[in-house]
mmCIF file of C-alpha atoms and ligand atoms in Angstrom:
data_model
loop_
_atom_site.group_PDB
_atom_site.id
_atom_site.type_symbol
_atom_site.label_atom_id
_atom_site.label_comp_id
_atom_site.label_asym_id
_atom_site.label_seq_id
_atom_site.Cartn_x
_atom_site.Cartn_y
_atom_site.Cartn_z
ATOM 1 C CA MET S 1 24.716 -9.785 -1.567
ATOM 2 C CA ASN S 2 23.150 -12.006 -4.187
ATOM 3 C CA HIS S 3 21.700 -10.103 -7.323
ATOM 4 C CA ASN S 4 19.116 -12.688 -7.653
ATOM 5 C CA ALA S 5 17.713 -12.640 -4.291
ATOM 6 C CA ALA S 6 13.888 -11.974 -3.842
ATOM 7 C CA ILE S 7 12.297 -8.792 -3.025
ATOM 8 C CA GLY S 8 9.744 -9.467 0.266
ATOM 9 C CA VAL S 9 6.774 -7.820 0.229
ATOM 10 C CA PHE S 10 4.126 -8.021 2.911
ATOM 11 C CA ASP S 11 0.753 -6.583 3.946
ATOM 12 C CA SER S 12 -2.127 -7.506 6.299
ATOM 13 C CA GLY S 13 -3.818 -9.149 3.517
ATOM 14 C CA ILE S 14 -4.580 -8.885 -0.191
ATOM 15 C CA GLY S 15 -4.436 -4.944 -0.570
ATOM 16 C CA GLY S 16 -0.517 -5.112 -0.929
ATOM 17 C CA LEU S 17 -0.887 -6.757 -3.943
ATOM 18 C CA THR S 18 -1.515 -3.340 -5.477
ATOM 19 C CA VAL S 19 2.128 -2.260 -4.253
ATOM 20 C CA ALA S 20 3.677 -5.805 -5.687
ATOM 21 C CA ARG S 21 1.832 -5.376 -8.847
ATOM 22 C CA GLU S 22 3.760 -1.888 -9.196
ATOM 23 C CA ILE S 23 6.960 -3.190 -8.230
ATOM 24 C CA ALA S 24 6.605 -6.236 -10.950
ATOM 25 C CA ARG S 25 5.846 -3.667 -13.419
ATOM 26 C CA GLU S 26 8.627 -1.356 -12.761
ATOM 27 C CA LEU S 27 11.060 -4.327 -11.799
ATOM 28 C CA PRO S 28 9.820 -6.905 -14.357
ATOM 29 C CA GLY S 29 13.264 -8.989 -13.769
ATOM 30 C CA GLU S 30 12.572 -9.487 -9.995
ATOM 31 C CA THR S 31 11.409 -12.150 -8.110
ATOM 32 C CA LEU S 32 8.869 -11.282 -5.286
ATOM 33 C CA ILE S 33 7.847 -13.125 -2.016
ATOM 34 C CA TYR S 34 4.530 -11.972 -0.796
ATOM 35 C CA LEU S 35 3.002 -12.496 2.317
ATOM 36 C CA GLY S 36 -0.545 -11.436 3.155
ATOM 37 C CA ASP S 37 -1.388 -11.632 6.711
ATOM 38 C CA THR S 38 -4.855 -12.644 6.085
ATOM 39 C CA ALA S 39 -5.660 -14.216 9.372
ATOM 40 C CA ARG S 40 -5.191 -11.101 11.269
ATOM 41 C CA LEU S 41 -6.826 -8.680 8.754
ATOM 42 C CA PRO S 42 -7.690 -5.818 9.172
ATOM 43 C CA TYR S 43 -4.734 -3.994 10.817
ATOM 44 C CA GLY S 44 -6.010 -0.423 10.270
ATOM 45 C CA SER S 45 -8.558 -0.596 13.306
ATOM 46 C CA LYS S 46 -5.744 -2.111 15.791
ATOM 47 C CA SER S 47 -3.532 -0.572 18.136
ATOM 48 C CA ALA S 48 0.300 0.547 17.246
ATOM 49 C CA GLU S 49 1.703 -2.259 19.568
ATOM 50 C CA THR S 50 -0.470 -5.021 17.891
ATOM 51 C CA VAL S 51 0.530 -3.951 14.543
ATOM 52 C CA ILE S 52 4.123 -3.815 15.280
ATOM 53 C CA LYS S 53 3.955 -7.520 16.927
ATOM 54 C CA TYR S 54 2.122 -8.883 13.740
ATOM 55 C CA ALA S 55 4.693 -6.952 11.262
ATOM 56 C CA VAL S 56 7.493 -8.362 13.347
ATOM 57 C CA ARG S 57 6.080 -12.059 12.800
ATOM 58 C CA ASN S 58 5.679 -11.304 8.988
ATOM 59 C CA VAL S 59 9.055 -10.140 8.552
ATOM 60 C CA SER S 60 10.690 -13.201 10.302
ATOM 61 C CA PHE S 61 8.957 -15.410 8.269
ATOM 62 C CA LEU S 62 10.185 -13.547 5.226
ATOM 63 C CA ALA S 63 13.675 -13.398 6.370
ATOM 64 C CA LYS S 64 13.900 -17.173 6.097
ATOM 65 C CA SER S 65 14.095 -16.823 2.197
ATOM 66 C CA GLN S 66 17.086 -15.043 0.968
ATOM 67 C CA LEU S 67 15.944 -11.491 0.229
ATOM 68 C CA LYS S 68 17.965 -8.355 -0.808
ATOM 69 C CA ALA S 69 15.095 -5.845 0.380
ATOM 70 C CA ILE S 70 12.012 -5.752 2.193
ATOM 71 C CA VAL S 71 8.787 -3.613 1.215
ATOM 72 C CA VAL S 72 6.235 -2.727 3.761
ATOM 73 C CA ALA S 73 3.157 -2.565 1.350
ATOM 74 C CA CYS S 74 0.901 -1.904 4.373
ATOM 75 C CA ASN S 75 0.372 1.813 5.074
ATOM 76 C CA THR S 76 -0.477 1.187 8.532
ATOM 77 C CA VAL S 77 2.619 -0.998 9.256
ATOM 78 C CA SER S 78 4.742 1.740 7.598
ATOM 79 C CA SER S 79 3.248 4.270 9.650
ATOM 80 C CA VAL S 80 4.310 2.803 13.000
ATOM 81 C CA ALA S 81 6.704 -0.407 12.640
ATOM 82 C CA LEU S 82 9.697 0.727 10.606
ATOM 83 C CA PRO S 83 11.924 1.360 13.108
ATOM 84 C CA ALA S 84 11.223 -2.171 15.013
ATOM 85 C CA LEU S 85 11.486 -4.136 11.273
ATOM 86 C CA ARG S 86 14.804 -2.493 10.760
ATOM 87 C CA GLU S 87 16.218 -3.815 13.902
ATOM 88 C CA ILE S 88 15.547 -7.312 13.261
ATOM 89 C CA VAL S 89 16.906 -7.630 9.750
ATOM 90 C CA SER S 90 19.942 -6.377 7.695
ATOM 91 C CA VAL S 91 18.534 -5.957 4.502
ATOM 92 C CA PRO S 92 16.775 -2.397 3.430
ATOM 93 C CA VAL S 93 13.369 -2.113 4.553
ATOM 94 C CA LEU S 94 11.274 0.484 2.844
ATOM 95 C CA GLY S 95 7.490 1.710 3.717
ATOM 96 C CA VAL S 96 4.993 3.470 1.542
ATOM 97 C CA ILE S 97 4.628 6.580 3.709
ATOM 98 C CA GLU S 98 7.950 8.437 2.727
ATOM 99 C CA PRO S 99 7.718 7.916 -1.182
ATOM 100 C CA GLY S 100 4.182 9.103 -1.129
ATOM 101 C CA ALA S 101 4.619 12.057 0.783
ATOM 102 C CA ARG S 102 7.635 13.038 -1.395
ATOM 103 C CA ALA S 103 5.326 12.361 -4.661
ATOM 104 C CA ALA S 104 2.556 14.382 -3.001
ATOM 105 C CA VAL S 105 4.807 17.388 -2.388
ATOM 106 C CA ALA S 106 6.045 17.119 -5.931
ATOM 107 C CA ALA S 107 2.541 17.229 -7.504
ATOM 108 C CA THR S 108 0.795 19.902 -5.379
ATOM 109 C CA ARG S 109 0.644 23.309 -6.634
ATOM 110 C CA SER S 110 -1.223 25.035 -4.028
ATOM 111 C CA GLY S 111 0.418 23.359 -1.107
ATOM 112 C CA ILE S 112 -2.844 21.915 0.210
ATOM 113 C CA ILE S 113 -3.066 18.369 0.429
ATOM 114 C CA GLY S 114 -5.527 15.721 1.433
ATOM 115 C CA VAL S 115 -4.564 12.483 3.018
ATOM 116 C CA ILE S 116 -6.798 9.272 3.614
ATOM 117 C CA GLY S 117 -6.235 6.088 5.084
ATOM 118 C CA GLN S 118 -7.095 3.694 7.694
ATOM 119 C CA PRO S 119 -7.826 5.043 11.232
ATOM 120 C CA GLY S 120 -4.452 3.773 12.582
ATOM 121 C CA THR S 121 -2.419 5.279 9.612
ATOM 122 C CA ILE S 122 -4.469 8.741 10.163
ATOM 123 C CA ARG S 123 -4.179 8.742 13.728
ATOM 124 C CA SER S 124 -0.323 7.950 13.560
ATOM 125 C CA GLY S 125 0.055 11.700 11.649
ATOM 126 C CA ARG S 126 3.211 9.781 9.801
ATOM 127 C CA TYR S 127 1.927 11.224 6.481
ATOM 128 C CA GLU S 128 1.711 14.803 7.742
ATOM 129 C CA SER S 129 5.050 14.536 9.426
ATOM 130 C CA ALA S 130 6.731 13.039 6.214
ATOM 131 C CA ILE S 131 5.008 16.019 4.085
ATOM 132 C CA LEU S 132 6.127 18.506 6.551
ATOM 133 C CA GLN S 133 9.765 17.298 6.415
ATOM 134 C CA VAL S 134 9.952 18.368 2.896
ATOM 135 C CA ALA S 135 7.347 20.962 2.623
ATOM 136 C CA SER S 136 7.279 22.776 5.933
ATOM 137 C CA ALA S 137 4.580 25.294 4.728
ATOM 138 C CA ALA S 138 2.265 22.575 3.378
ATOM 139 C CA ARG S 139 -1.640 22.471 4.695
ATOM 140 C CA ILE S 140 -2.612 18.998 5.230
ATOM 141 C CA TYR S 141 -6.194 17.565 5.771
ATOM 142 C CA SER S 142 -6.670 13.791 6.604
ATOM 143 C CA ARG S 143 -9.445 11.691 7.058
ATOM 144 C CA PRO S 144 -9.969 8.095 8.031
ATOM 145 C CA THR S 145 -11.902 6.401 5.185
ATOM 146 C CA PRO S 146 -12.160 2.445 6.363
ATOM 147 C CA LEU S 147 -15.278 1.483 4.411
ATOM 148 C CA LEU S 148 -13.231 1.699 1.383
ATOM 149 C CA VAL S 149 -11.493 -1.577 2.502
ATOM 150 C CA PRO S 150 -14.500 -3.828 2.693
ATOM 151 C CA LEU S 151 -16.047 -2.158 -0.376
ATOM 152 C CA ALA S 152 -12.892 -2.925 -2.422
ATOM 153 C CA GLU S 153 -12.776 -6.666 -1.248
ATOM 154 C CA GLU S 154 -16.467 -7.217 -1.980
ATOM 155 C CA GLY S 155 -15.745 -6.155 -5.541
ATOM 156 C CA TRP S 156 -18.059 -3.124 -5.294
ATOM 157 C CA VAL S 157 -15.608 -0.646 -6.896
ATOM 158 C CA GLY S 158 -17.288 1.147 -9.503
ATOM 159 C CA THR S 159 -20.928 0.832 -8.001
ATOM 160 C CA GLU S 160 -23.373 3.775 -6.884
ATOM 161 C CA VAL S 161 -23.064 2.523 -3.301
ATOM 162 C CA ALA S 162 -18.934 3.209 -3.575
ATOM 163 C CA ARG S 163 -19.783 6.608 -5.452
ATOM 164 C CA LEU S 164 -21.723 7.726 -2.351
ATOM 165 C CA VAL S 165 -19.345 6.635 0.190
ATOM 166 C CA LEU S 166 -16.397 8.431 -1.634
ATOM 167 C CA LYS S 167 -18.407 11.499 -2.071
ATOM 168 C CA GLU S 168 -19.412 11.718 1.551
ATOM 169 C CA TYR S 169 -15.540 10.955 2.624
ATOM 170 C CA LEU S 170 -13.975 13.414 0.141
ATOM 171 C CA THR S 171 -16.341 16.467 0.132
ATOM 172 C CA PRO S 172 -15.284 17.994 3.191
ATOM 173 C CA LEU S 173 -11.578 17.658 2.146
ATOM 174 C CA VAL S 174 -12.390 19.072 -1.534
ATOM 175 C CA GLU S 175 -13.883 21.905 0.220
ATOM 176 C CA LYS S 176 -10.739 22.808 1.978
ATOM 177 C CA GLY S 177 -9.273 23.065 -1.523
ATOM 178 C CA ILE S 178 -7.075 20.149 -1.744
ATOM 179 C CA ASP S 179 -5.518 20.054 -5.209
ATOM 180 C CA THR S 180 -3.443 16.568 -4.389
ATOM 181 C CA LEU S 181 -4.853 13.503 -2.689
ATOM 182 C CA VAL S 182 -2.698 10.885 -1.099
ATOM 183 C CA LEU S 183 -4.176 7.379 -1.470
ATOM 184 C CA GLY S 184 -2.927 6.331 2.046
ATOM 185 C CA CYS S 185 -4.036 2.741 2.033
ATOM 186 C CA THR S 186 -3.208 -0.390 -0.314
ATOM 187 C CA HIS S 187 -6.973 -0.786 -1.222
ATOM 188 C CA TYR S 188 -7.443 2.589 -2.613
ATOM 189 C CA PRO S 189 -5.772 2.517 -6.124
ATOM 190 C CA LEU S 190 -8.642 0.538 -7.199
ATOM 191 C CA PHE S 191 -10.835 3.711 -6.721
ATOM 192 C CA LYS S 192 -8.666 5.820 -9.062
ATOM 193 C CA GLU S 193 -11.082 5.559 -11.747
ATOM 194 C CA GLN S 194 -14.268 6.344 -9.597
ATOM 195 C CA LEU S 195 -12.509 9.120 -7.629
ATOM 196 C CA ASN S 196 -11.279 11.051 -10.944
ATOM 197 C CA ALA S 197 -15.033 10.701 -12.447
ATOM 198 C CA LEU S 198 -16.446 12.173 -8.967
ATOM 199 C CA PHE S 199 -14.077 14.945 -8.980
ATOM 200 C CA ALA S 200 -14.712 15.978 -12.553
ATOM 201 C CA THR S 201 -18.422 15.811 -12.288
ATOM 202 C CA GLU S 202 -19.035 16.894 -8.582
ATOM 203 C CA HIS S 203 -16.071 19.500 -7.966
ATOM 204 C CA PRO S 204 -14.916 20.600 -11.436
ATOM 205 C CA ARG S 205 -11.184 20.964 -10.179
ATOM 206 C CA ASP S 206 -8.103 18.913 -10.994
ATOM 207 C CA ILE S 207 -6.924 16.913 -8.211
ATOM 208 C CA VAL S 208 -3.760 14.677 -8.558
ATOM 209 C CA LEU S 209 -4.143 11.433 -6.900
ATOM 210 C CA VAL S 210 -0.888 10.222 -5.402
ATOM 211 C CA ASP S 211 -0.380 6.376 -5.387
ATOM 212 C CA SER S 212 2.418 5.541 -2.688
ATOM 213 C CA ALA S 213 2.359 1.959 -4.581
ATOM 214 C CA VAL S 214 3.717 3.775 -7.665
ATOM 215 C CA SER S 215 6.090 5.777 -5.478
ATOM 216 C CA ILE S 216 7.686 3.023 -3.646
ATOM 217 C CA ALA S 217 8.088 0.787 -6.800
ATOM 218 C CA VAL S 218 10.108 3.696 -8.094
ATOM 219 C CA GLU S 219 12.177 4.437 -5.043
ATOM 220 C CA LEU S 220 13.098 0.412 -5.043
ATOM 221 C CA ARG S 221 14.298 0.532 -8.565
ATOM 222 C CA LYS S 222 16.471 3.699 -7.914
ATOM 223 C CA LEU S 223 17.812 1.869 -4.457
ATOM 224 C CA LEU S 224 18.367 -1.566 -6.259
ATOM 225 C CA THR S 225 20.274 0.227 -9.136
ATOM 226 C CA SER S 226 22.438 2.279 -6.887
ATOM 227 C CA GLN S 227 23.547 -0.550 -4.910
ATOM 228 C CA ASP S 228 24.186 -2.666 -8.203
ATOM 229 C CA LEU S 229 21.681 -5.135 -7.044
ATOM 230 C CA LEU S 230 19.427 -5.425 -9.908
ATOM 231 C CA ALA S 231 18.470 -9.214 -10.767
ATOM 232 C CA ASP S 232 20.127 -10.345 -14.127
ATOM 233 C CA ALA S 233 17.931 -11.072 -16.746
ATOM 234 C CA GLN S 234 15.876 -14.261 -15.358
ATOM 235 C CA PRO S 235 12.264 -15.157 -15.509
ATOM 236 C CA PRO S 236 11.042 -14.181 -12.121
ATOM 237 C CA SER S 237 9.324 -16.619 -10.090
ATOM 238 C CA HIS S 238 6.920 -14.950 -7.660
ATOM 239 C CA ARG S 239 5.688 -16.724 -4.754
ATOM 240 C CA PHE S 240 2.559 -15.632 -2.614
ATOM 241 C CA PHE S 241 1.673 -16.972 1.129
ATOM 242 C CA ALA S 242 -1.494 -16.280 3.023
ATOM 243 C CA THR S 243 -2.044 -16.925 6.726
ATOM 244 C CA ASP S 244 -5.864 -17.592 6.283
ATOM 245 C CA SER S 245 -7.708 -19.671 3.283
ATOM 246 C CA THR S 246 -5.634 -19.614 0.061
ATOM 247 C CA GLU S 247 -8.514 -19.936 -1.986
ATOM 248 C CA THR S 248 -10.093 -16.761 -0.788
ATOM 249 C CA PHE S 249 -6.760 -15.066 -1.328
ATOM 250 C CA ALA S 250 -6.415 -16.315 -4.835
ATOM 251 C CA ARG S 251 -10.336 -15.282 -5.494
ATOM 252 C CA VAL S 252 -10.157 -11.763 -3.995
ATOM 253 C CA GLY S 253 -6.556 -10.886 -4.441
ATOM 254 C CA ARG S 254 -7.002 -11.598 -8.397
ATOM 255 C CA ASN S 255 -8.734 -8.076 -8.724
ATOM 256 C CA PHE S 256 -5.689 -6.619 -6.924
ATOM 257 C CA TRP S 257 -3.181 -8.555 -8.745
ATOM 258 C CA GLY S 258 -4.506 -8.153 -12.151
ATOM 259 C CA GLU S 259 -3.960 -11.873 -13.066
ATOM 260 C CA ASP S 260 -4.755 -15.457 -11.626
ATOM 261 C CA PHE S 261 -2.192 -16.711 -9.235
ATOM 262 C CA PRO S 262 -0.204 -19.925 -10.125
ATOM 263 C CA GLN S 263 -0.336 -20.944 -6.539
ATOM 264 C CA VAL S 264 -0.776 -19.506 -3.256
ATOM 265 C CA LEU S 265 0.654 -21.365 -0.226
ATOM 266 C CA HIS S 266 -0.630 -21.269 3.445
ATOM 267 C CA VAL S 267 1.774 -20.284 6.409
ATOM 268 C CA ASP S 268 0.757 -20.398 10.191
ATOM 269 C CA LEU S 269 2.207 -17.262 11.924
HETATM 270 N N1 DGL Y 301 -3.105 -2.702 4.266
HETATM 271 C C1 DGL Y 301 -4.046 -1.799 4.979
HETATM 272 C C2 DGL Y 301 -3.232 -0.285 4.865
HETATM 273 O O1 DGL Y 301 -2.710 0.029 3.801
HETATM 274 C C3 DGL Y 301 -5.125 -1.836 4.809
HETATM 275 C C4 DGL Y 301 -6.067 -2.902 5.097
HETATM 276 C C5 DGL Y 301 -6.124 -3.309 6.694
HETATM 277 O O2 DGL Y 301 -6.369 -2.220 7.330
HETATM 278 O O3 DGL Y 301 -5.482 -4.247 7.234
HETATM 279 O O4 DGL Y 301 -3.292 0.385 5.875
#
């Protein structure tokens, strides 16, 4: 396989840029091809069948480029579609659930873990089963927290409205005694600072936040290293595609990616 082939990353929209950003930090020499299926967002409220159908289209598009791995940045897709995706491509397909679950087990001291995500991710029970696979005695409390996605996309992170929503969603989990919280959605890393502040003031207890974006970037580096597939020193040339307005992708996605995009291309799927 070509060392300098790209890494394909896809998500239902712009949220997966939090994952792409971590991969770019962890593997600065790698070229990423990112696809955001913004025309069909959100995936989190859709049925597993529909999400699998969309995910297959996304992977078929990415697979037209020369790739050495595909990262499923979307938690909703990772929770239901990996087996179907692995059937249609021969390169490794990595999802965010297992790396996040392993990081949660490594972080917890009490064994009481909270998981938040989009309704489809929570309904699938995949985080629970992945955590229990490595720590069968863990106690897991999950909650769908769908309002966080529009809040993040509106740029309302850090506002009083966001603080109240976070408090309302998380107080019941904190009351169960969680010491670790899995951020099971692409958008949630943006709330890390506000979550830490909320826990510090409202519930003076240390709660470790597990960001699956960081965990999957580390696993991807390990995989490429073990297969001797790291890119030769080359300036990476990332490419970004969106299925809806490229202008909106560039404007809203900037907060998630952390800098301006050189170019965003439109693709019809
Ligand atoms: N990317 C989705 C996830 O991580 C969040 C947005 C959506 O529901 O499409 O679950």
